[in-house]
Amino acid sequence: MTRGVAGLVTPGGGAPAKDVVVTTRGETASNTIGVARTSANVKQRFRKQVFAGQGGIKAGTLKLVLGAYGVPDSGVETVTDGYTAESHFEVGGVAYPFNWGGAASGAIPSGSASVESGVATGHPDVAAGTTCYLVIAREYAVGALPVFDSAPGTGTTGDSAHFAVAGTNAGIGVPGVKTATGGWTAQSSVFDLPFVLVGQQLNAATAIYCIGASVERGQQDSSGDGTAGGGYIRRGLNPSGGTKHAFLIGAKRGESLSTFLASGSKRLTYLKYANSILLGFGGNDFTNGVPVNTALASLSTVNDLIIAAGVERRALLGMVVKTDTTDAYATIANQTPRSGFAAFRTAFHAGAASLGMTVVDTSSSWEDASNLGYWKVNGTANWSTSDGTHPTTVRHQEAGVALQSQLGSFLTW
């Protein structure tokens, strides 16, 4: 055994035997409840590009985890309608179908938090960083409400999305690009959807769960999986051409510690698939006027839940600066730090450290080096932020590039 980040005992040597998230793009906080299905679009098919994390994937262990709930930006965890799923995993130009209790498809009941498939039959060892694909087909009843990861966007390289009538052959078991043939119609905009790929690692490495709020979710960045867009967490853990880390994201816009504790039970079930966690809390607690000691009491409760689930490494992402402006954030001189923010942040970070968490200083990605506590400026209106709370794409880009360096030994198992 070796002693890891924040003084926690972590496994050394070979890979752990438990199932953990093993690829990029895991999602547990899908925020869009779709419109009712019609007979023309009750079946949906998605092809998603994913990358194996630094632990790789051990042959014959990969499973798909799906649910039937959403976490709308304006609300709490919400039950969505059930569906029937069928899926395969592609690597090296070969498709490996998942089984569901020995069957080719499985039921995902309404409101379920996490339903595991059987393994992707016959898949080989997959090395760290390998480009892979996941094909998922979901069939709903007419009138059912589906859940998606986000508002429609242009999608990610290698992705596709189609819809069809009930019973249309989804091409499960057939590798390669999916096209608008065989009864399938391309969606004009590509929705993402919630899924997590879990399995055993070839070598011990981080398997990260990130929960928090809008900045961790990627608000005000373009959509994407991290290779281009998706927010600084995705950009940092799945950079284009850089080191890929296995992760899943359960962050929700507007989330505070109290709202997460009140309505996070389904997302908490995914702690079992992580050995490391990144927490992005504190910002909304401050905005909502929660006293710092109250926020820290809630953080302690969350910390206890994380430890009880067997997650070995815990880190708090440093709170992102908050200011007001009279010139659309074009200059330092016309920014005003929000009253009480600096003191709250200092106390909150110290409290997290006292709980044994690593506090990750991300301030260099957001703040002016000569004027800490103020957004970076270049004389251009709304260059770093448009509201003093959420970073723009240029800041998400810079923060994504810096994230792995800022996390440091947290990423080294």
XYZ file of C-alpha atoms in Angstrom:
413
model
C 0.000 0.000 0.000
C 1.113 3.586 -0.574
C 0.005 6.833 0.977
C -1.768 9.067 -1.504
C -3.041 12.603 -1.799
C -4.491 14.183 1.354
C -2.933 11.467 3.495
C -5.304 8.764 2.320
C -4.175 5.184 1.881
C -4.383 4.183 -1.776
C -3.593 0.922 -3.548
C -0.185 0.536 -5.108
C 1.094 -1.843 -7.782
C -1.539 -3.676 -9.795
C -5.016 -2.585 -10.776
C -7.866 -2.629 -8.254
C -10.465 -5.357 -8.722
C -13.551 -3.180 -8.340
C -15.472 -1.737 -11.279
C -14.726 1.943 -11.862
C -15.347 4.423 -14.647
C -12.783 3.567 -17.338
C -13.432 6.041 -20.178
C -14.055 9.701 -20.790
C -17.533 11.250 -21.093
C -19.389 9.685 -18.179
C -22.501 11.719 -17.334
C -24.915 11.442 -14.395
C -26.624 14.852 -14.324
C -28.372 15.078 -17.682
C -30.309 18.314 -17.687
C -32.775 18.194 -20.581
C -36.116 16.416 -20.445
C -37.126 15.902 -24.070
C -40.532 16.260 -25.681
C -42.970 13.358 -25.828
C -42.027 10.671 -28.319
C -44.181 10.155 -31.390
C -44.459 6.992 -33.454
C -41.865 8.490 -35.820
C -39.128 8.941 -33.205
C -39.675 6.455 -30.393
C -36.321 4.864 -31.179
C -33.054 6.796 -30.953
C -29.535 5.731 -31.832
C -26.326 7.441 -30.758
C -22.688 6.760 -31.657
C -20.253 8.342 -29.217
C -16.473 8.688 -29.346
C -14.807 7.910 -26.014
C -11.227 7.361 -24.880
C -9.881 4.793 -22.441
C -8.572 6.382 -19.247
C -5.048 6.009 -17.885
C -5.873 2.680 -16.267
C -6.924 1.108 -19.559
C -9.681 -1.513 -19.613
C -9.210 -5.153 -18.636
C -10.547 -7.683 -21.150
C -14.010 -9.039 -20.458
C -14.941 -6.530 -17.733
C -16.554 -3.554 -19.509
C -20.186 -2.755 -18.628
C -22.576 0.024 -19.574
C -24.498 1.865 -16.851
C -27.717 3.692 -17.761
C -30.486 5.427 -15.847
C -33.870 7.054 -16.393
C -33.803 10.337 -14.517
C -32.797 13.913 -15.214
C -31.476 16.869 -13.251
C -32.976 19.981 -14.900
C -31.127 23.239 -14.326
C -34.231 24.718 -12.724
C -35.111 21.788 -10.494
C -34.103 18.621 -8.679
C -33.527 15.010 -9.662
C -36.565 14.170 -11.781
C -37.985 10.795 -12.801
C -38.111 10.262 -16.565
C -39.729 7.465 -18.536
C -38.211 4.041 -18.914
C -36.951 2.531 -22.145
C -35.377 -0.534 -23.688
C -31.649 -0.310 -24.423
C -29.282 -2.170 -26.712
C -25.649 -1.266 -27.199
C -22.173 -2.202 -28.310
C -18.593 -1.058 -27.696
C -16.193 -0.588 -30.599
C -12.422 -0.786 -30.454
C -9.956 -1.659 -33.189
C -12.714 -1.781 -35.784
C -14.617 -4.572 -34.005
C -17.988 -4.262 -32.242
C -18.589 -6.042 -28.931
C -22.295 -6.104 -27.927
C -23.327 -5.706 -24.311
C -25.671 -8.377 -22.994
C -28.502 -7.802 -20.546
C -28.962 -10.901 -18.436
C -28.013 -12.943 -21.485
C -30.387 -11.026 -23.772
C -29.502 -8.552 -26.524
C -31.479 -5.734 -24.890
C -32.511 -4.696 -21.419
C -35.163 -2.637 -19.669
C -34.163 0.619 -17.972
C -37.103 1.274 -15.609
C -38.568 4.728 -15.098
C -36.686 6.614 -12.396
C -33.829 4.132 -12.151
C -30.519 5.605 -11.022
C -28.027 3.094 -12.380
C -28.750 -0.111 -14.261
C -25.711 -2.187 -15.237
C -25.543 -4.243 -18.406
C -23.636 -7.467 -18.619
C -20.139 -7.279 -20.083
C -19.362 -6.386 -23.691
C -18.901 -9.931 -24.905
C -15.366 -10.852 -25.953
C -13.764 -7.422 -25.807
C -9.957 -7.379 -25.452
C -7.652 -5.430 -23.184
C -7.812 -1.753 -24.127
C -4.718 0.395 -23.618
C -4.810 3.831 -22.010
C -5.820 6.615 -24.380
C -7.248 4.312 -27.047
C -9.985 5.821 -29.223
C -13.183 3.792 -28.863
C -16.849 4.169 -29.764
C -20.088 3.420 -27.977
C -23.338 2.807 -29.856
C -26.556 3.007 -27.831
C -30.117 2.566 -29.054
C -33.039 3.528 -26.817
C -36.655 2.645 -27.585
C -39.459 4.427 -25.725
C -43.219 4.123 -25.770
C -45.216 6.704 -27.708
C -45.740 9.711 -25.423
C -42.736 8.936 -23.224
C -40.363 11.702 -22.123
C -36.666 10.950 -22.749
C -33.664 12.446 -20.997
C -30.677 14.038 -22.735
C -27.386 15.412 -21.478
C -27.742 18.948 -22.783
C -29.458 21.269 -25.190
C -28.844 20.383 -28.852
C -25.423 21.160 -30.205
C -23.242 20.264 -33.138
C -21.881 17.208 -31.405
C -18.358 15.865 -31.126
C -16.088 14.447 -33.810
C -17.080 10.824 -34.353
C -20.559 11.298 -32.889
C -23.875 10.798 -34.642
C -27.536 10.701 -33.656
C -30.561 9.302 -35.506
C -34.208 8.491 -34.855
C -36.595 5.899 -36.244
C -39.847 4.035 -35.680
C -40.165 1.200 -33.183
C -38.324 -1.978 -34.029
C -35.862 -0.458 -36.507
C -32.593 -2.405 -36.645
C -29.963 -0.309 -34.842
C -26.963 -2.130 -36.265
C -25.796 -3.352 -32.885
C -22.807 -5.612 -33.434
C -21.903 -3.891 -36.704
C -18.914 -1.534 -36.315
C -18.399 1.732 -38.122
C -20.069 5.056 -38.784
C -23.853 5.111 -38.542
C -25.749 6.851 -41.337
C -29.295 7.870 -42.235
C -30.110 4.593 -43.959
C -32.176 1.529 -43.107
C -35.075 3.606 -41.806
C -32.980 6.009 -39.718
C -33.220 9.809 -39.971
C -30.403 12.067 -38.811
C -31.216 14.469 -35.994
C -30.692 18.060 -37.099
C -28.852 18.756 -33.843
C -26.942 16.158 -31.881
C -28.081 15.647 -28.309
C -25.826 13.933 -25.825
C -27.231 11.382 -23.423
C -26.347 10.025 -19.987
C -24.135 6.950 -19.813
C -21.152 5.634 -17.879
C -18.745 2.896 -18.971
C -17.313 0.921 -16.063
C -14.948 -2.009 -15.759
C -11.676 -3.117 -14.235
C -8.436 -1.302 -14.958
C -5.292 -2.882 -16.367
C -3.200 -0.633 -14.141
C -4.205 1.391 -11.109
C -5.116 4.935 -12.143
C -7.559 7.688 -11.302
C -11.264 7.131 -11.951
C -12.742 10.566 -11.319
C -16.222 11.726 -10.363
C -16.769 15.491 -10.557
C -19.759 17.012 -8.803
C -20.438 20.688 -8.335
C -22.247 23.461 -10.164
C -22.355 25.472 -13.384
C -18.644 26.129 -13.872
C -17.852 22.422 -13.504
C -20.691 21.650 -15.895
C -19.178 23.999 -18.486
C -21.691 26.850 -18.552
C -20.835 29.556 -21.118
C -18.411 27.271 -22.942
C -19.319 25.647 -26.245
C -20.705 22.105 -26.111
C -18.337 19.170 -26.468
C -16.553 16.269 -24.838
C -13.398 18.163 -23.872
C -11.464 17.736 -27.105
C -13.252 20.920 -28.196
C -15.715 22.521 -25.800
C -17.546 21.085 -22.819
C -16.114 23.230 -20.034
C -12.758 23.264 -18.318
C -13.218 19.966 -16.471
C -13.878 18.038 -19.676
C -11.218 20.035 -21.528
C -8.705 19.284 -18.789
C -9.431 15.570 -18.414
C -10.038 14.829 -22.116
C -7.845 17.311 -24.005
C -7.332 17.089 -27.738
C -4.075 15.218 -28.227
C -3.302 15.155 -24.505
C -3.471 12.702 -21.622
C -6.926 11.187 -21.184
C -8.405 10.448 -17.780
C -11.491 8.372 -17.004
C -14.226 10.552 -15.539
C -17.920 11.102 -15.033
C -19.643 14.407 -14.317
C -22.603 14.950 -12.016
C -22.494 18.742 -11.720
C -25.688 20.817 -12.008
C -26.160 24.507 -12.675
C -27.164 26.374 -9.525
C -26.169 23.515 -7.216
C -25.272 24.304 -3.639
C -24.228 21.847 -0.964
C -27.684 21.941 0.608
C -29.513 21.301 -2.678
C -27.137 18.462 -3.531
C -27.758 16.819 -0.172
C -31.514 17.291 -0.596
C -31.663 15.980 -4.167
C -28.531 14.082 -5.050
C -29.418 10.537 -4.051
C -29.359 9.108 -7.572
C -26.062 10.771 -8.422
C -24.592 9.571 -5.139
C -25.071 5.967 -6.277
C -22.269 6.563 -8.796
C -19.685 7.136 -6.072
C -19.086 3.384 -6.148
C -17.559 3.766 -9.618
C -14.938 6.317 -8.553
C -11.687 6.218 -6.645
C -11.181 9.991 -6.835
C -13.560 12.938 -6.573
C -13.436 16.596 -7.571
C -15.858 18.888 -5.738
C -16.904 22.248 -7.178
C -18.990 23.594 -4.319
C -19.017 26.842 -2.377
C -19.900 29.386 -5.047
C -23.668 29.043 -4.879
C -23.583 28.688 -1.115
C -21.925 32.116 -0.975
C -24.319 33.614 -3.533
C -27.318 32.264 -1.610
C -26.138 33.912 1.596
C -25.308 30.681 3.410
C -22.919 31.342 6.328
C -19.554 29.732 5.725
C -19.801 27.562 8.854
C -23.154 26.224 7.645
C -21.663 25.491 4.227
C -18.738 23.701 5.845
C -21.093 21.572 7.932
C -22.792 20.488 4.701
C -19.407 19.868 3.090
C -18.501 17.647 6.035
C -21.672 15.609 5.469
C -20.848 15.206 1.774
C -17.294 14.263 2.715
C -18.569 11.527 5.035
C -20.736 10.097 2.238
C -17.758 10.064 -0.120
C -15.525 8.277 2.371
C -18.260 5.763 3.223
C -18.528 4.905 -0.482
C -14.842 3.974 -0.577
C -13.617 6.914 -2.659
C -9.952 7.278 -1.778
C -8.977 10.718 -3.041
C -10.918 13.919 -2.435
C -10.202 17.368 -3.810
C -12.005 20.699 -3.648
C -11.664 22.819 -6.769
C -10.851 26.355 -5.670
C -13.824 28.715 -5.732
C -13.951 30.840 -8.896
C -13.688 34.608 -8.391
C -16.861 36.745 -8.241
C -16.920 40.477 -9.037
C -19.212 43.210 -10.360
C -18.342 45.781 -13.039
C -19.264 49.118 -14.563
C -17.555 48.534 -17.927
C -18.485 44.961 -18.919
C -15.323 43.518 -17.336
C -13.007 45.361 -19.709
C -10.715 46.685 -16.953
C -9.540 45.892 -13.443
C -10.239 49.424 -12.234
C -13.964 49.125 -12.854
C -14.381 45.734 -11.175
C -15.559 45.452 -7.579
C -15.106 42.198 -5.633
C -18.406 41.012 -4.186
C -18.770 41.825 -0.532
C -17.565 39.044 1.730
C -16.378 36.753 -1.061
C -12.670 36.777 -0.233
C -13.265 35.976 3.433
C -15.781 33.252 2.586
C -13.404 31.646 0.087
C -10.468 31.690 2.484
C -12.503 30.097 5.270
C -14.162 27.562 2.978
C -10.849 26.407 1.517
C -9.340 26.113 4.986
C -12.325 24.119 6.189
C -12.046 21.726 3.252
C -8.364 21.198 3.987
C -9.195 20.422 7.614
C -11.465 17.626 6.335
C -8.473 16.043 4.605
C -9.278 17.338 1.129
C -6.715 18.575 -1.339
C -7.613 22.177 -2.228
C -6.775 22.783 -5.888
C -5.753 26.372 -6.621
C -7.244 27.218 -10.019
C -7.060 31.012 -9.556
C -4.351 31.517 -12.194
C -6.869 30.448 -14.845
C -9.404 33.120 -13.915
C -7.720 35.941 -12.025
C -5.337 38.734 -12.953
C -1.860 37.774 -11.754
C -1.204 41.242 -10.327
C -4.699 41.694 -8.940
C -5.896 38.474 -7.363
C -9.623 38.558 -6.744
C -10.335 40.228 -10.098
C -11.143 38.636 -13.455
C -8.412 38.759 -16.095
C -8.820 41.583 -18.598
C -7.416 42.690 -21.954
C -9.519 45.790 -22.544
C -12.232 43.838 -24.357
C -15.745 43.797 -22.932
C -16.815 40.441 -21.489
C -13.518 38.804 -22.428
C -13.217 36.606 -19.321
C -16.805 36.756 -18.056
C -20.072 38.457 -18.880
C -21.646 38.219 -15.430
C -18.764 38.128 -12.957
C -19.574 34.541 -12.021
C -19.165 32.311 -15.078
C -16.024 32.114 -17.231
C -16.247 32.517 -21.002
C -14.938 30.013 -23.529
C -11.499 31.651 -23.557
C -11.219 31.121 -19.805
C -12.523 27.535 -20.014
C -9.874 26.893 -22.673
C -7.054 28.265 -20.545
C -8.305 26.522 -17.416
C -8.590 23.227 -19.269
C -4.975 23.445 -20.420
C -3.861 24.200 -16.866
C -6.039 21.697 -15.012
C -3.825 18.608 -15.115
C -0.859 20.656 -13.895
C -2.968 22.212 -11.134
C -4.217 18.793 -10.023
C -0.624 17.559 -9.888
C -0.114 14.420 -7.785
C -3.881 13.955 -7.496
C -3.691 12.383 -10.977
C -0.702 10.141 -10.211
C -1.726 6.840 -8.679
